Coordinates of C-alpha atoms in Angstrom, one line a residue:
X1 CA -17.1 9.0 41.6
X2 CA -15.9 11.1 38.9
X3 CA -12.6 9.2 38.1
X4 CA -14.1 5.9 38.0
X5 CA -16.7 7.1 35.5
X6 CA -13.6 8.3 33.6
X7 CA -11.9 4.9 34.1
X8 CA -14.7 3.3 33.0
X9 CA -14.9 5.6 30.0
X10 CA -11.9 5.1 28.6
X11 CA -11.6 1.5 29.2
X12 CA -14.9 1.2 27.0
X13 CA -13.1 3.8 24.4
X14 CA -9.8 2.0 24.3
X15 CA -11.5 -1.5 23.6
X16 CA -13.2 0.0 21.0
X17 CA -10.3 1.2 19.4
X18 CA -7.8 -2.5 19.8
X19 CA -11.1 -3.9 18.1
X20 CA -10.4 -2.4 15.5
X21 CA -7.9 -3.7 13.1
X22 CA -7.5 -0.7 11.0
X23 CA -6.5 1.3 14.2
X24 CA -4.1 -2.0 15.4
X25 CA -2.2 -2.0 12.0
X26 CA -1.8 1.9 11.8
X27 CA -0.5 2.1 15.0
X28 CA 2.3 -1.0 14.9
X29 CA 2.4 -2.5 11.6
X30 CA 3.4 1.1 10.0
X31 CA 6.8 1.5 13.2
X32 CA 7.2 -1.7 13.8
X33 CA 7.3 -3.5 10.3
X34 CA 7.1 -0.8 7.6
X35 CA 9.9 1.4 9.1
X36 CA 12.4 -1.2 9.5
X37 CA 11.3 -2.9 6.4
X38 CA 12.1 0.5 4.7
X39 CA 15.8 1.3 6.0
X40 CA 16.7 -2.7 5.2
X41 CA 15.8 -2.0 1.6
X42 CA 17.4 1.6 1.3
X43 CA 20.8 -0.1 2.7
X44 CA 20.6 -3.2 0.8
X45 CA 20.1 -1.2 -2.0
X46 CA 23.0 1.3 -1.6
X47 CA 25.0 -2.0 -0.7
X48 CA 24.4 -3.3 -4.2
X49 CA 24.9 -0.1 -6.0
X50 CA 28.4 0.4 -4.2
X51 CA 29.5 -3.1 -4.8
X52 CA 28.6 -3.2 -8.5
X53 CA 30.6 0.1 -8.8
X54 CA 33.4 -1.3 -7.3
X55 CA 33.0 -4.4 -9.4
X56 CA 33.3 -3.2 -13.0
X57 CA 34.3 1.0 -13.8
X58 CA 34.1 1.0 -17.6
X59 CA 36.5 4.5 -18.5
X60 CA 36.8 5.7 -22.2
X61 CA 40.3 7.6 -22.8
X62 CA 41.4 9.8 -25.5
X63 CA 44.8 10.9 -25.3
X64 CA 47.5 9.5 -24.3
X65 CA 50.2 9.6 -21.1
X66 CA 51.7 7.6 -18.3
X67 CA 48.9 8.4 -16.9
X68 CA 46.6 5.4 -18.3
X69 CA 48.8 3.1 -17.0
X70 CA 47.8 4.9 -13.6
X71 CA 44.3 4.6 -14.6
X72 CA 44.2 0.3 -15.9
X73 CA 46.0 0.0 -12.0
X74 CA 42.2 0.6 -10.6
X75 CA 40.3 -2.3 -9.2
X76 CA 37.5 -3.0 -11.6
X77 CA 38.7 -0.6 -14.5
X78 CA 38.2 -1.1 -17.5
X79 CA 39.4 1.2 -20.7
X80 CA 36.3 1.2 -23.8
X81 CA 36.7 2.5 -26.9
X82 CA 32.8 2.9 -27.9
X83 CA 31.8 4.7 -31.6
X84 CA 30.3 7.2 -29.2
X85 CA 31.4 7.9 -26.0
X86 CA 29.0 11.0 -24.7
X87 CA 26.0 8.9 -25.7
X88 CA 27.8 5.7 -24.0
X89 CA 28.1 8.0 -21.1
X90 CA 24.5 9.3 -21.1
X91 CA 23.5 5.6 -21.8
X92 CA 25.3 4.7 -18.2
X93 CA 27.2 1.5 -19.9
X94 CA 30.2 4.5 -19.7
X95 CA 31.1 6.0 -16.3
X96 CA 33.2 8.5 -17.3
X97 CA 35.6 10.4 -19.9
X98 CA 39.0 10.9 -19.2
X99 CA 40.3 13.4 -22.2
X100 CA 44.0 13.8 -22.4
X101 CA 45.3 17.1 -24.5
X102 CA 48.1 16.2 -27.2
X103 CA 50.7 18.6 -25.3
X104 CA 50.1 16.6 -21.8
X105 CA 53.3 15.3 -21.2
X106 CA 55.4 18.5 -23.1
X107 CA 54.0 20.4 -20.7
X108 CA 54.4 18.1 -17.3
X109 CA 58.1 17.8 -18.7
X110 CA 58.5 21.2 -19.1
X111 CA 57.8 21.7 -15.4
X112 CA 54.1 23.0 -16.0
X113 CA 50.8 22.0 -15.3
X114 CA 49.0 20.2 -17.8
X115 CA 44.9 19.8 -17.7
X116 CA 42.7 17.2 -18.4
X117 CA 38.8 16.8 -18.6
X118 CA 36.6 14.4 -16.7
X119 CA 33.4 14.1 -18.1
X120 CA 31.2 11.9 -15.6
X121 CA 27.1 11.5 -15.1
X122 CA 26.2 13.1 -11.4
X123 CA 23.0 11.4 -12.0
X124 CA 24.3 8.4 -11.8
X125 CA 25.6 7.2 -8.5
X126 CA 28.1 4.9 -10.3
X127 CA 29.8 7.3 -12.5
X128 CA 30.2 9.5 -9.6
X129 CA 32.1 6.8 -7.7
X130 CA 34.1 6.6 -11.0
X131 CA 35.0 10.3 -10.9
X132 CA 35.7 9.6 -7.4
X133 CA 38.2 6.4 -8.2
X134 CA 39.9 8.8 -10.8
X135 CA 40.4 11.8 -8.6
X136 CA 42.4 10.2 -6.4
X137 CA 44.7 8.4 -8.9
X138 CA 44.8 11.7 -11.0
X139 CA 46.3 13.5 -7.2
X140 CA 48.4 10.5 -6.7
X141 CA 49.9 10.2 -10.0
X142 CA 50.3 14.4 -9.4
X143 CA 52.0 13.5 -6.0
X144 CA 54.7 11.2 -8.1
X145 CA 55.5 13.9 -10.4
X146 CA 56.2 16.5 -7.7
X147 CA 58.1 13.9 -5.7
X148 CA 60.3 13.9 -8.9
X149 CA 60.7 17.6 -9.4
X150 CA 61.6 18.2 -5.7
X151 CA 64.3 15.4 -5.9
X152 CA 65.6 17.0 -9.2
X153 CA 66.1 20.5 -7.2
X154 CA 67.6 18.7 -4.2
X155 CA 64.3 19.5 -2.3
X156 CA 62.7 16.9 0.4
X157 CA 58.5 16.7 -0.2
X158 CA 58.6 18.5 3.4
X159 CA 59.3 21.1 1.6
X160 CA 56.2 22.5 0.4
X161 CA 54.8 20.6 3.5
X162 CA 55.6 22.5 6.3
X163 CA 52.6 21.9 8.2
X164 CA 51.4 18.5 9.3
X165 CA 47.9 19.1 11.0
X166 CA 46.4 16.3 13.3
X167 CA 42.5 16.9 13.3
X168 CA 41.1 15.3 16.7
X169 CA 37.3 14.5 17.1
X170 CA 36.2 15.7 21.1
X171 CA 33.4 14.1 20.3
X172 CA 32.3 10.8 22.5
X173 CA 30.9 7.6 21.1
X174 CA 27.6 8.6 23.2
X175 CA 27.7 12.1 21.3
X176 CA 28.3 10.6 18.1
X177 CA 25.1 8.0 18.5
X178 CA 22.6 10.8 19.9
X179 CA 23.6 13.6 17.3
X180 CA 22.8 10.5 14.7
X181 CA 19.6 10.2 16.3
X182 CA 18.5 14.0 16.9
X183 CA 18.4 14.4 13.1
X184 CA 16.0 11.3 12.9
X185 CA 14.4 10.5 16.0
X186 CA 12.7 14.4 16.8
X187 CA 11.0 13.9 13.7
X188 CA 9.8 10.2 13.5
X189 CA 8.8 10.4 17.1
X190 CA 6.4 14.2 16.7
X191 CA 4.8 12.9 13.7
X192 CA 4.0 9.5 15.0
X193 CA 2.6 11.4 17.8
X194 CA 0.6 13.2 15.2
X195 CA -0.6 10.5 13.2
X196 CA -1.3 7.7 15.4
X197 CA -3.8 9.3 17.3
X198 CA -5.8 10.8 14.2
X199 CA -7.6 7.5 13.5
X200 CA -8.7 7.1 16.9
X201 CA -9.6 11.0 17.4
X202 CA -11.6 10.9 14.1
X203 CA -13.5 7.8 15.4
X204 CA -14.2 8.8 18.4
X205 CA -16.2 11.5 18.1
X206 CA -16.9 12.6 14.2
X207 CA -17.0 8.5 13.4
X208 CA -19.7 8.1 16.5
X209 CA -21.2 11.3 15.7
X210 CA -21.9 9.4 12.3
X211 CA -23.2 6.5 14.1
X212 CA -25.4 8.6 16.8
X213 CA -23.8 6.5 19.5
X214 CA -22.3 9.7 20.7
X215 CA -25.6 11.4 21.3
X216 CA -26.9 8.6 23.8
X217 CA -23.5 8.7 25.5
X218 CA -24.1 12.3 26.2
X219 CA -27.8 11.6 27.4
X220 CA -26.3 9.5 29.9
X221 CA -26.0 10.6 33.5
X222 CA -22.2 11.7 32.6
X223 CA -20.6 14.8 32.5
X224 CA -19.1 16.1 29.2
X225 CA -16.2 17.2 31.0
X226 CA -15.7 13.1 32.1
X227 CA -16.4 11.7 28.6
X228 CA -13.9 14.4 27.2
X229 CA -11.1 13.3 29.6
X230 CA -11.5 9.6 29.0
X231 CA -11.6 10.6 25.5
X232 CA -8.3 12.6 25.4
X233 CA -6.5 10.1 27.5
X234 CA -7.4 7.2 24.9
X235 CA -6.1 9.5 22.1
X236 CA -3.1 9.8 23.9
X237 CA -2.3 6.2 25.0
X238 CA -3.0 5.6 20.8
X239 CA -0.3 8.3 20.3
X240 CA 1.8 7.3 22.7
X241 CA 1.8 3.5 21.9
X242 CA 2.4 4.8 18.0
X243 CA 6.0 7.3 19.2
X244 CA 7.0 4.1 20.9
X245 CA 6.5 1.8 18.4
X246 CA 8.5 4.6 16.4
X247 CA 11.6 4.5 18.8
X248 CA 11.5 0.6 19.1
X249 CA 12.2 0.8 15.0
X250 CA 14.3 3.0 14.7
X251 CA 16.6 1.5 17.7
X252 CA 16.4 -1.6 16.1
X253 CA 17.7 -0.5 12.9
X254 CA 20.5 1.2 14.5
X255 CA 21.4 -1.5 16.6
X256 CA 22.1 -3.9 14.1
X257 CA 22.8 -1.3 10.8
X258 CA 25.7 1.1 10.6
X259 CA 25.4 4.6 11.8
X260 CA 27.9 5.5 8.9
X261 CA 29.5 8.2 11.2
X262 CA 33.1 8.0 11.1
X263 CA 34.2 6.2 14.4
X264 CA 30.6 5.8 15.7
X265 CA 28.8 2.9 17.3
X266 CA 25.9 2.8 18.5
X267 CA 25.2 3.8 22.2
X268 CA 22.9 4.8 24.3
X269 CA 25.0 6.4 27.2
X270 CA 24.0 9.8 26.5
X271 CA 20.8 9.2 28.2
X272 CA 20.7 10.0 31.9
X273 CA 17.2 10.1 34.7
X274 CA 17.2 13.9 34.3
X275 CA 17.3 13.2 30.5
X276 CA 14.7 10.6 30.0
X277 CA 12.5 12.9 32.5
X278 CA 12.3 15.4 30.4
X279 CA 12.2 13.5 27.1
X280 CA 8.7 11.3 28.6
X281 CA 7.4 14.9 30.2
X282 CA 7.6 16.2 26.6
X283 CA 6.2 13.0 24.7
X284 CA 3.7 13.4 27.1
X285 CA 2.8 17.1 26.7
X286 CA 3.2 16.7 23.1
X287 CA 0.5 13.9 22.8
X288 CA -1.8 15.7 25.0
X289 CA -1.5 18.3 22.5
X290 CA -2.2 16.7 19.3
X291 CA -4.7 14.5 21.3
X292 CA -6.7 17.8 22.0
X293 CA -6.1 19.4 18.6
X294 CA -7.5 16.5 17.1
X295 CA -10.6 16.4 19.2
X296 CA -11.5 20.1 18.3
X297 CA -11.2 18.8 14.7
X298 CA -12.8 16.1 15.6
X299 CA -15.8 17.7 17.0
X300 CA -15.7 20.6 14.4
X301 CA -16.1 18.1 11.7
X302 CA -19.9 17.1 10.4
X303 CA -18.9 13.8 9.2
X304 CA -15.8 11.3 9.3
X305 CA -14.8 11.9 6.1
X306 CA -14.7 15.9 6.5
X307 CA -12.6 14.7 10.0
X308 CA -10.1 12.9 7.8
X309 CA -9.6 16.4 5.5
X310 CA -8.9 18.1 8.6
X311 CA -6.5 15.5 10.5
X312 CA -4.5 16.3 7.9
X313 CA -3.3 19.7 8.7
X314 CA -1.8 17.7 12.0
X315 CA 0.3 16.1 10.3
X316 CA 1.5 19.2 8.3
X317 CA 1.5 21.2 11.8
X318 CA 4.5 18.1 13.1
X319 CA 6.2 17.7 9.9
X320 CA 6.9 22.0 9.3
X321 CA 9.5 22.0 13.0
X322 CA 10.6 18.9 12.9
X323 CA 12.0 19.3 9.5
X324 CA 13.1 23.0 9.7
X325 CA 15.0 21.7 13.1
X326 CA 16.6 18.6 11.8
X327 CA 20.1 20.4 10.1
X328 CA 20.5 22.6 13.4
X329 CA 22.9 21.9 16.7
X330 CA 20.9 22.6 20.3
X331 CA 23.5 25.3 20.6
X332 CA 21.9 27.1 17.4
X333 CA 18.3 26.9 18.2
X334 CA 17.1 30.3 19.0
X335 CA 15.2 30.5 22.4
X336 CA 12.3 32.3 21.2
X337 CA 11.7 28.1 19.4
X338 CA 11.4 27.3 22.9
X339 CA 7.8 29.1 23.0
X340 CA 6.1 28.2 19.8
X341 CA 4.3 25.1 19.9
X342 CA 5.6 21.8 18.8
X343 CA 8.8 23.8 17.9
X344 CA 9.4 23.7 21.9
X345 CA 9.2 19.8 21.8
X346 CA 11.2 18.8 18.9
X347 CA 14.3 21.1 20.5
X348 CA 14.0 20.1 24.1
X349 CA 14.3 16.2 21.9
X350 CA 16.8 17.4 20.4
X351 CA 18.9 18.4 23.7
X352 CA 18.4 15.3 25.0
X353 CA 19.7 12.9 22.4
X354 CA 22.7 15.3 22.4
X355 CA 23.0 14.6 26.6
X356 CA 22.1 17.7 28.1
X357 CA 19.5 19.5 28.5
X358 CA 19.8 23.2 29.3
X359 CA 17.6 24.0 32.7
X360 CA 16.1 27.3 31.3
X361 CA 15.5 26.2 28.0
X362 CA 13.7 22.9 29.6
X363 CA 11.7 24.8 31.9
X364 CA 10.4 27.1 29.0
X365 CA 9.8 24.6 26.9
X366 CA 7.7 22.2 29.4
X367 CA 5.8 25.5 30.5
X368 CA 4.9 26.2 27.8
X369 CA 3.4 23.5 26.3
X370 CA 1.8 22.8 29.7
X371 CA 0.0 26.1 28.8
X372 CA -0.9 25.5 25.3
X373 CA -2.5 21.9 26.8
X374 CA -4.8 24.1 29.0
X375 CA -5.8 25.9 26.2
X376 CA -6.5 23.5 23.5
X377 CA -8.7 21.9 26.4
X378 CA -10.4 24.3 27.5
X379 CA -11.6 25.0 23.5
X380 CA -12.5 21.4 22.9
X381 CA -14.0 21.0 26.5
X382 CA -16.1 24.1 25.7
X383 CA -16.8 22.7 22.0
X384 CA -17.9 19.6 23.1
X385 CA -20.3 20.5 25.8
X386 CA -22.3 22.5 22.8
X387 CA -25.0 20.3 22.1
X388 CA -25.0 20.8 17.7
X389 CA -21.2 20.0 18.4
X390 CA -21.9 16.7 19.1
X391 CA -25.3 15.5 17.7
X392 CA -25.7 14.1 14.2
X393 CA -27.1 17.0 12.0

């Protein structure tokens, strides 16, 4: 009896919610459209930018040395004379400032070393690809003139090379693609789970406390405890529906953008059944958290504005561990993170997109946020069956 009147329940609570466009667009538009939308237009933007720097590297010179002929050999370089070159530079139709001392060459022909100054905007991404350009000439035209000073003293350039290192990355193309997506996924997936239940939780019970339809739901021969369940799991599907959407995106911008990691593609082999397993047990636990945190706002709140005010200290509560997270390796995650709430989800994510999760580390971190489920239910449970809790004052 009492799960069909729960069925029932939140069959009437989750067609309420898909009639609602507001809730529809919030919870796909935002993932599946916005997101994507968002990453096309940073990449075609930095796309542009580095082309266009490529294209034309206006230089100003004052000096002069072998060198500039070094310099005019860059693709795109061109060498400016403006009446003002700092302002030029400040102006960005200058990318940088190449200035040459008078003794440049006495000095390089002397056997010295001779400075120069590179003034350059950091500001500006173009003048810093500029500096960039002109770094490595400046070390290859450096490498020429050592070449010539080690023939001249009957010395091979292995000379003052006598180490050749050869750097090898362990790393697999699986490890590559799910440390990519530890720094971005974690995050994008605990505040989804956050946010796409707030609308819903807001409405649900503050929104029909408004209305008064929540008091003649309660007068109904139901218990609290049933329309509280049916209520919870509709917040979650909401939340759950939002993290997918979330993971759809954000696959489908890797898939067919670059990961821009050096030898990476993108792959999804680091998942594995024990994997996925724990990452759905903790999207699970994790929605059932904010889906309970939200309902004791919910409830607490007198109106569904005053609900709104509060729903925003959920987001807050998913952004603060997902962001102090995002930098570190599994390996350098404390254990004590394990235990704190929402900290213990974004880690155990975390393991998983690197493709392994540790056993003692998952078991803590399912356990407890098993536990802190109970106990943000039993505080709403016991909020909600108070009767000013849920009537319109």
């Amino acid at each position: 009896m009492g799960r069909s009147v729960i069925w029932t329940v939140f069959q009437k609570e989750l067609l309420d919610l898909f009639r609602d466009r507001k809730t529809l667009l919030g919870t796909f538009l935002v993932p599946l459209v916005i997101i994507p939308f968002v990453f096309f237009l940073l990449g075609m933007s930095y796309s542009n930018v580095e082309k266009e720097a490529r294209a034309y590297v206006p230089i100003a010179v004052t000096g002069t040395s072998g060198l500039v002929t070094a310099l005019e050999k860059i693709p795109g370089a061109r060498i400016l004379k403006p009446e003002n070159a700092e302002q030029a530079l400040q102006a960005g139709t200058l990318r940088a400032i190449i200035t040459i001392p008078s003794n440049f060459e006495e000095r390089i022909s002397a056997g010295g070393t001779a400075e120069l100054t590179v003034a350059y905007d950091s500001t500006n991404q173009k003048s810093v690809y500029a500096r960039d350009v002109i770094e490595q000439t400046v070390k290859s035209y450096s490498q020429e003139i050592v070449a010539k000073r080690l023939k001249h003293a009957g010395l091979s350039e292995k000379a003052i090379s006598p180490i050749a290192p050869t750097y090898e990355n362990v790393a697999t193309e699986e490890r590559l693609s799910g440390g990519m997506l530890a720094g971005i996924i974690p995050l994008m997936l605990v505040v989804s789970l956050a946010s796409g239940g707030v609308a819903s939780a807001n409405d649900l019970v503050a929104g029909e406390k408004e209305r008064g339809t929540l008091e003649s739901l309660m007068t109904a021969p139901i218990a609290a405890n049933h329309i509280l369940t049916a209520k919870l799991m509709a917040v979650m599907v909401m939340s759950s529906m939002s993290a997918a959407a979330s993971l759809v995106s954000v696959s489908l911008v890797m898939s067919f953008g670059p990961l821009g990691i050096e030898g990476a593609g993108f792959s999804l082999g680091f998942f594995s059944p024990a994997t996925l397993l724990v990452l759905v047990l903790t999207i699970l636990l994790l929605a059932a958290t904010f889906a309970g945190l939200e309902l004791v706002l919910s409830t607490i709140a007198k109106s569904f504005k005053e609900g709104q005010t509060y729903m925003s200290g959920v987001i807050f509560a998913a952004m603060v561990p997902s962001y102090m997270l995002m930098p570190l390796n599994p390996v350098d995650i404390p254990t004590f993170y394990y235990v704190l709430p929402v900290f213990n989800g974004v880690a155990l994510c975390k393991e998983v997109f690197y493709g392994k999760v540790d056993l003692v580390h998952g078991l803590i971190g399912l356990g407890t946020s098993l536990l802190y489920v109970v106990v943000i239910i039993a505080v709403t449970s016991r909020l909600f069956r108070r009767e000013g809790a849920v009537v319109k004052n």
